Amino acid sequence: MSLQIHQVCRPVTLPSCFTKQSTDIHQVKSCMMMMVHDKKDGKRKLRSMVKVRSSLEATAGGPTVVVGQVTEVTQDTFWPLVEAAGDKTVVLDMYTQWCGPCKVIAPKFKQLAEEHLDVVFLKLDCNKDNRALAKELGLKVVPTFKILKDNKVVKEVTGAKFDKLVGAIEEVKSS
């Protein structure tokens, strides 16, 4: 299966600090930037909008990852998206609907996705439909966070331990 990274391009209004205009595509960042409002402080921020998609499913609107957001995956979409992420760090939140600690850390996980635009954030509901993937990844407790680099799990954080998760992400990114 060949995999591609697709980019979404559309005009954006940038703040005054970004007034330099360029028509040279090589001088433009490799991802579209979009202005978003931060709910906490009301300030406008730029967010990357790189979409990662399997070329086999591109025409059918198959699995897509938007950097800066958490993307829900299934056992069918997980590995194609990890492969499409290339050398980017991938963080997978393995959770269940009934797990209290999973619900507590979910907003913090979303915040990490918004802050780390060079990392792909995924989440997997470890229900009966995704049991095979959960077993393949060695799930024993929820929440479990798997950090992947180059299609391999390189770190794992079990439990809703936010500080350990942040440290693990930083460690993998810097390696």
Coordinates of N, CA and C in Angstrom, one line a residue:
M1 N 0.8 -1.2 0.0 CA 0.0 0.0 0.0 C 0.9 1.2 0.0
S2 N 0.7 2.2 -0.9 CA 1.4 3.4 -0.9 C 0.7 4.4 -0.1
L3 N 1.4 5.2 0.7 CA 0.8 6.2 1.5 C 1.3 7.6 1.2
Q4 N 0.4 8.6 1.4 CA 0.7 9.9 1.0 C 0.3 10.9 2.1
I5 N 1.0 12.0 2.2 CA 0.5 13.1 3.1 C -0.1 14.1 2.2
H6 N -1.4 14.4 2.4 CA -2.1 15.4 1.6 C -2.2 16.7 2.4
Q7 N -2.1 17.8 1.7 CA -2.2 19.1 2.4 C -3.5 19.8 1.9
V8 N -4.0 20.5 2.8 CA -5.2 21.3 2.5 C -4.7 22.8 2.4
C9 N -5.0 23.4 1.3 CA -4.6 24.8 1.2 C -5.8 25.7 0.9
R10 N -5.8 26.8 1.6 CA -6.8 27.8 1.4 C -6.3 29.1 2.0
P11 N -6.8 30.3 1.5 CA -6.3 31.5 2.0 C -6.6 31.7 3.5
V12 N -5.7 32.4 4.1 CA -5.9 32.6 5.6 C -5.6 34.1 5.9
T13 N -6.2 34.7 6.8 CA -5.9 36.0 7.2 C -5.0 35.9 8.4
L14 N -3.8 36.4 8.2 CA -2.7 36.3 9.3 C -2.7 37.6 10.1
P15 N -2.2 37.5 11.3 CA -2.1 38.7 12.1 C -0.9 39.6 11.6
S16 N -0.8 40.8 12.0 CA 0.1 41.8 11.5 C 1.6 41.3 11.6
C17 N 1.9 40.4 12.5 CA 3.3 40.0 12.7 C 3.7 39.0 11.5
F18 N 2.7 38.6 10.7 CA 3.0 37.8 9.5 C 2.7 38.5 8.2
T19 N 3.1 39.8 8.1 CA 2.7 40.6 7.0 C 3.5 40.3 5.7
K20 N 4.6 39.6 5.8 CA 5.4 39.4 4.6 C 4.7 38.4 3.8
Q21 N 4.5 38.8 2.5 CA 3.7 37.9 1.6 C 4.7 37.3 0.6
S22 N 4.5 36.0 0.3 CA 5.4 35.3 -0.6 C 4.5 34.5 -1.6
T23 N 4.9 34.6 -2.9 CA 4.2 33.7 -3.8 C 5.1 32.5 -4.2
D24 N 6.3 32.4 -3.6 CA 7.1 31.3 -3.9 C 6.7 30.1 -2.9
I25 N 6.2 29.0 -3.5 CA 5.7 27.9 -2.7 C 6.8 27.4 -1.8
H26 N 8.0 27.5 -2.1 CA 9.1 26.9 -1.3 C 9.3 27.7 0.0
Q27 N 8.9 29.0 -0.1 CA 9.1 29.9 1.1 C 7.9 29.7 2.0
V28 N 6.8 29.1 1.6 CA 5.6 29.0 2.4 C 5.8 27.7 3.2
K29 N 5.3 27.8 4.5 CA 5.4 26.6 5.3 C 4.8 25.4 4.7
S30 N 5.3 24.2 5.0 CA 4.8 23.0 4.4 C 3.4 22.5 4.9
C31 N 2.8 23.4 5.7 CA 1.5 23.0 6.1 C 0.6 24.3 6.1
M32 N -0.7 24.1 6.0 CA -1.6 25.3 6.0 C -1.7 25.7 7.5
M33 N -1.7 27.0 7.7 CA -1.9 27.5 9.1 C -3.3 28.1 9.1
M34 N -4.0 27.9 10.2 CA -5.3 28.4 10.4 C -5.4 29.1 11.7
M35 N -6.1 30.3 11.7 CA -6.3 31.0 12.9 C -7.4 30.4 13.7
V36 N -7.2 30.1 15.0 CA -8.2 29.6 15.9 C -8.2 30.4 17.1
H37 N -9.3 30.5 17.8 CA -9.5 31.2 19.0 C -9.3 30.2 20.2
D38 N -8.4 30.6 21.1 CA -8.1 29.8 22.3 C -9.3 30.1 23.3
K39 N -10.0 29.0 23.7 CA -11.1 29.2 24.6 C -10.7 29.7 26.0
K40 N -9.4 29.4 26.4 CA -9.0 29.8 27.7 C -8.7 31.3 27.8
D41 N -7.9 31.8 26.9 CA -7.5 33.2 27.0 C -8.0 34.1 25.9
G42 N -8.8 33.5 25.0 CA -9.5 34.3 24.0 C -8.5 34.8 22.9
K43 N -7.3 34.5 22.9 CA -6.3 34.9 21.9 C -6.4 34.1 20.7
R44 N -6.0 34.7 19.6 CA -5.9 34.0 18.3 C -4.6 33.3 18.2
K45 N -4.6 32.0 17.7 CA -3.4 31.3 17.5 C -3.4 30.6 16.2
L46 N -2.2 30.3 15.7 CA -2.1 29.5 14.4 C -2.1 28.0 14.7
R47 N -2.7 27.2 13.9 CA -2.7 25.8 14.1 C -2.5 25.2 12.7
S48 N -1.6 24.2 12.7 CA -1.3 23.4 11.5 C -2.4 22.5 11.1
M49 N -2.6 22.4 9.8 CA -3.7 21.6 9.3 C -3.2 20.6 8.3
V50 N -2.2 19.8 8.6 CA -1.7 18.8 7.7 C -2.6 17.6 7.8
K51 N -3.0 17.1 6.7 CA -3.9 15.9 6.7 C -3.0 14.7 6.3
V52 N -3.1 13.6 7.0 CA -2.4 12.4 6.6 C -3.5 11.4 6.2
R53 N -3.3 10.7 5.1 CA -4.3 9.8 4.6 C -3.7 8.7 3.8
S54 N -4.3 7.5 3.9 CA -3.9 6.4 3.1 C -4.4 6.6 1.6
S55 N -3.5 6.5 0.6 CA -3.9 6.7 -0.7 C -4.9 5.7 -1.2
L56 N -4.9 4.5 -0.7 CA -6.0 3.6 -1.1 C -7.4 4.1 -0.7
E57 N -7.4 4.9 0.3 CA -8.7 5.3 0.8 C -9.0 6.8 0.5
A58 N -8.0 7.4 -0.2 CA -8.1 8.9 -0.4 C -9.4 9.3 -1.1
T59 N -9.8 8.5 -2.1 CA -10.9 8.9 -2.9 C -12.2 8.6 -2.1
A60 N -12.2 7.7 -1.2 CA -13.4 7.3 -0.4 C -13.5 8.1 0.9
G61 N -12.6 9.2 1.0 CA -12.6 10.0 2.2 C -12.2 9.1 3.4
G62 N -11.2 8.3 3.2 CA -10.7 7.4 4.2 C -10.1 8.1 5.4
P63 N -9.3 7.4 6.2 CA -8.8 7.9 7.5 C -8.0 9.1 7.2
T64 N -8.2 10.1 8.1 CA -7.5 11.4 7.9 C -7.1 11.9 9.3
V65 N -5.9 12.4 9.4 CA -5.4 13.0 10.7 C -5.1 14.4 10.5
V66 N -5.6 15.3 11.4 CA -5.4 16.7 11.3 C -4.4 17.0 12.5
V67 N -3.2 17.5 12.2 CA -2.3 17.8 13.2 C -2.9 19.0 14.0
G68 N -2.8 18.9 15.3 CA -3.4 19.9 16.2 C -4.7 19.5 16.8
Q69 N -5.1 18.3 16.4 CA -6.3 17.7 16.9 C -6.1 16.2 17.3
V70 N -7.0 15.7 18.1 CA -6.9 14.2 18.4 C -7.8 13.5 17.4
T71 N -7.3 12.5 16.7 CA -8.1 11.7 15.8 C -8.5 10.3 16.3
E72 N -9.8 10.0 16.2 CA -10.3 8.7 16.6 C -9.9 7.7 15.6
V73 N -9.3 6.5 16.0 CA -8.9 5.5 15.0 C -9.6 4.2 15.4
T74 N -9.6 3.2 14.5 CA -10.1 1.9 14.7 C -8.9 0.9 14.4
Q75 N -9.2 -0.3 14.6 CA -8.1 -1.3 14.2 C -7.9 -1.3 12.7
D76 N -8.8 -0.9 11.9 CA -8.6 -0.8 10.5 C -7.8 0.4 10.0
T77 N -8.0 1.5 10.7 CA -7.3 2.8 10.3 C -6.0 3.1 11.0
F78 N -5.8 2.4 12.1 CA -4.6 2.8 13.0 C -3.3 2.6 12.2
W79 N -3.0 1.4 11.8 CA -1.6 1.2 11.1 C -1.4 2.0 9.9
P80 N -2.4 2.2 9.0 CA -2.2 3.0 7.8 C -1.9 4.5 8.2
L81 N -2.5 5.0 9.2 CA -2.2 6.3 9.7 C -0.9 6.5 10.3
V82 N -0.5 5.5 11.1 CA 0.9 5.5 11.7 C 1.9 5.4 10.6
E83 N 1.7 4.6 9.6 CA 2.7 4.6 8.4 C 2.7 5.9 7.7
A84 N 1.5 6.5 7.5 CA 1.5 7.7 6.7 C 2.1 8.9 7.5
A85 N 2.2 8.8 8.8 CA 2.8 9.8 9.6 C 4.3 9.9 9.4
G86 N 4.9 8.9 8.8 CA 6.3 8.9 8.5 C 7.2 8.9 9.7
D87 N 8.1 10.0 9.8 CA 9.0 10.1 10.9 C 8.4 10.9 12.0
K88 N 7.2 11.4 11.9 CA 6.6 12.1 13.0 C 6.3 11.2 14.2
T89 N 6.4 11.7 15.4 CA 6.1 11.0 16.6 C 4.5 10.8 16.7
V90 N 4.1 9.7 17.0 CA 2.6 9.4 17.1 C 2.3 9.0 18.6
V91 N 1.3 9.6 19.1 CA 0.9 9.2 20.5 C -0.5 8.7 20.4
L92 N -0.7 7.5 20.9 CA -2.0 6.8 20.9 C -2.6 6.7 22.3
D93 N -3.8 7.3 22.5 CA -4.5 7.1 23.8 C -5.5 6.0 23.7
M94 N -5.2 4.9 24.5 CA -6.0 3.7 24.5 C -7.0 3.8 25.7
Y95 N -8.3 4.0 25.4 CA -9.2 4.3 26.5 C -10.5 3.4 26.3
T96 N -11.4 3.5 27.3 CA -12.7 2.9 27.2 C -13.7 4.0 27.6
Q97 N -15.0 3.9 27.2 CA -16.0 4.8 27.5 C -16.3 4.9 29.0
W98 N -16.2 3.8 29.7 CA -16.6 3.7 31.1 C -15.5 4.0 32.1
C99 N -14.3 4.3 31.6 CA -13.1 4.6 32.5 C -13.1 6.0 33.0
G100 N -13.2 6.2 34.3 CA -13.2 7.5 34.9 C -11.9 8.3 34.7
P101 N -10.7 7.7 34.9 CA -9.4 8.4 34.7 C -9.3 8.7 33.2
C102 N -9.8 7.9 32.3 CA -9.7 8.2 30.9 C -10.5 9.5 30.6
K103 N -11.6 9.7 31.2 CA -12.4 10.9 31.0 C -11.7 12.1 31.6
V104 N -11.0 11.9 32.7 CA -10.3 13.0 33.3 C -9.2 13.5 32.5
I105 N -8.4 12.6 31.9 CA -7.2 13.0 31.1 C -7.5 13.4 29.7
A106 N -8.7 13.1 29.1 CA -9.0 13.4 27.7 C -8.9 14.8 27.4
P107 N -9.4 15.8 28.2 CA -9.2 17.2 27.8 C -7.7 17.6 27.8
K108 N -6.9 17.1 28.7 CA -5.5 17.4 28.8 C -4.8 16.8 27.5
F109 N -5.2 15.6 27.1 CA -4.6 15.0 25.9 C -4.9 15.9 24.7
K110 N -6.2 16.4 24.6 CA -6.5 17.3 23.5 C -5.7 18.6 23.5
Q111 N -5.4 19.1 24.7 CA -4.6 20.3 24.9 C -3.2 20.0 24.4
L112 N -2.6 18.8 24.7 CA -1.3 18.4 24.2 C -1.3 18.4 22.6
A113 N -2.4 17.9 22.0 CA -2.4 17.9 20.6 C -2.4 19.3 20.0
E114 N -3.0 20.2 20.6 CA -3.1 21.6 20.2 C -1.7 22.3 20.3
E115 N -0.9 21.9 21.3 CA 0.4 22.5 21.6 C 1.5 21.9 20.8
H116 N 1.5 20.6 20.5 CA 2.6 19.9 19.9 C 2.2 19.6 18.4
L117 N 2.4 20.6 17.5 CA 2.0 20.5 16.2 C 2.9 19.6 15.3
D118 N 4.0 19.1 15.9 CA 4.9 18.2 15.2 C 4.6 16.7 15.6
V119 N 3.5 16.5 16.3 CA 3.2 15.1 16.8 C 1.8 14.8 16.4
V120 N 1.6 13.6 16.0 CA 0.2 13.1 15.6 C -0.4 12.4 16.9
F121 N -1.6 12.9 17.2 CA -2.3 12.4 18.4 C -3.5 11.6 18.0
L122 N -3.6 10.3 18.4 CA -4.7 9.4 18.1 C -5.3 8.9 19.3
K123 N -6.6 8.4 19.2 CA -7.2 7.8 20.3 C -8.0 6.5 19.8
L124 N -7.9 5.5 20.6 CA -8.6 4.2 20.3 C -9.5 3.8 21.4
D125 N -10.8 3.7 21.1 CA -11.7 3.1 22.1 C -11.5 1.6 22.1
C126 N -11.1 1.1 23.2 CA -10.7 -0.3 23.3 C -12.0 -1.2 23.6
N127 N -13.0 -1.0 22.8 CA -14.2 -1.8 22.9 C -14.1 -3.1 22.1
K128 N -15.1 -3.9 22.0 CA -15.0 -5.2 21.4 C -14.7 -5.1 19.9
D129 N -15.0 -4.0 19.2 CA -14.7 -3.8 17.8 C -13.2 -3.6 17.6
N130 N -12.5 -3.1 18.6 CA -11.1 -2.9 18.4 C -10.2 -3.8 19.3
R131 N -10.8 -4.8 19.8 CA -10.1 -5.7 20.8 C -8.9 -6.3 20.2
A132 N -8.9 -6.7 18.9 CA -7.7 -7.3 18.3 C -6.5 -6.4 18.3
L133 N -6.7 -5.1 18.0 CA -5.6 -4.1 18.0 C -5.1 -3.9 19.4
A134 N -6.1 -3.8 20.4 CA -5.7 -3.6 21.8 C -4.8 -4.7 22.3
K135 N -5.2 -5.9 21.9 CA -4.4 -7.1 22.3 C -3.0 -7.1 21.6
E136 N -3.0 -6.7 20.3 CA -1.8 -6.7 19.5 C -0.8 -5.7 20.2
L137 N -1.3 -4.5 20.7 CA -0.5 -3.5 21.3 C -0.2 -3.8 22.8
G138 N -0.7 -4.9 23.3 CA -0.4 -5.3 24.7 C -1.1 -4.5 25.8
L139 N -2.4 -4.1 25.5 CA -3.2 -3.3 26.5 C -3.5 -4.2 27.7
K140 N -3.2 -3.7 28.9 CA -3.5 -4.3 30.1 C -4.4 -3.5 31.0
V141 N -4.2 -2.2 30.9 CA -4.9 -1.2 31.8 C -5.3 0.0 30.9
V142 N -6.4 0.7 31.3 CA -6.7 1.9 30.6 C -6.7 3.0 31.6
P143 N -6.3 4.2 31.3 CA -5.8 4.5 30.0 C -4.3 4.1 29.9
T144 N -3.9 3.8 28.6 CA -2.6 3.5 28.3 C -2.2 4.4 27.1
F145 N -1.1 5.0 27.2 CA -0.6 5.8 26.1 C 0.6 5.2 25.4
K146 N 0.5 4.9 24.1 CA 1.6 4.3 23.4 C 2.2 5.4 22.5
I147 N 3.5 5.5 22.6 CA 4.2 6.5 21.8 C 5.0 5.8 20.7
L148 N 4.8 6.1 19.5 CA 5.4 5.4 18.4 C 6.3 6.3 17.6
K149 N 7.4 5.8 17.1 CA 8.3 6.5 16.2 C 8.7 5.5 15.1
D150 N 8.6 5.9 13.9 CA 9.0 5.0 12.7 C 8.3 3.7 12.8
N151 N 7.0 3.7 13.1 CA 6.1 2.5 13.1 C 6.3 1.6 14.2
K152 N 7.0 2.0 15.2 CA 7.3 1.1 16.4 C 7.0 1.8 17.7
V153 N 6.4 1.0 18.6 CA 6.2 1.5 19.9 C 7.5 1.7 20.7
V154 N 7.8 2.9 21.1 CA 9.1 3.2 21.7 C 8.9 3.5 23.2
K155 N 7.7 4.0 23.6 CA 7.4 4.3 25.0 C 6.0 4.0 25.3
E156 N 5.7 3.8 26.6 CA 4.4 3.5 27.1 C 4.2 4.2 28.5
V157 N 3.0 4.8 28.6 CA 2.7 5.4 29.9 C 1.3 4.8 30.3
T158 N 1.2 4.2 31.4 CA 0.0 3.6 31.9 C -0.6 4.5 33.0
G159 N -1.9 4.6 33.0 CA -2.6 5.4 33.9 C -2.7 6.9 33.5
A160 N -3.5 7.6 34.2 CA -3.8 9.0 33.8 C -2.7 9.9 34.5
K161 N -1.4 9.7 34.1 CA -0.3 10.4 34.6 C 0.2 11.4 33.6
F162 N -0.4 12.6 33.7 CA -0.1 13.6 32.7 C 1.3 14.0 32.6
D163 N 2.0 14.3 33.7 CA 3.4 14.7 33.7 C 4.3 13.7 33.1
K164 N 4.0 12.4 33.4 CA 4.8 11.3 32.8 C 4.6 11.3 31.3
L165 N 3.4 11.5 30.9 CA 3.1 11.5 29.4 C 3.8 12.6 28.7
V166 N 3.8 13.8 29.3 CA 4.5 14.9 28.7 C 6.0 14.7 28.6
G167 N 6.5 14.1 29.7 CA 8.0 13.8 29.7 C 8.3 12.7 28.6
A168 N 7.5 11.7 28.5 CA 7.7 10.7 27.5 C 7.7 11.2 26.1
I169 N 6.7 12.1 25.8 CA 6.6 12.7 24.5 C 7.8 13.5 24.2
E170 N 8.2 14.4 25.1 CA 9.4 15.2 24.9 C 10.6 14.3 24.7
E171 N 10.8 13.3 25.4 CA 11.9 12.4 25.3 C 12.0 11.7 23.9
V172 N 10.8 11.2 23.4 CA 10.8 10.6 22.1 C 11.0 11.6 21.0
K173 N 10.4 12.8 21.1 CA 10.7 13.9 20.1 C 12.1 14.2 20.0
S174 N 12.8 14.3 21.1 CA 14.2 14.7 21.1 C 15.2 13.6 20.7
S175 N 14.7 12.4 20.6 CA 15.6 11.3 20.2 C 15.7 11.1 18.7

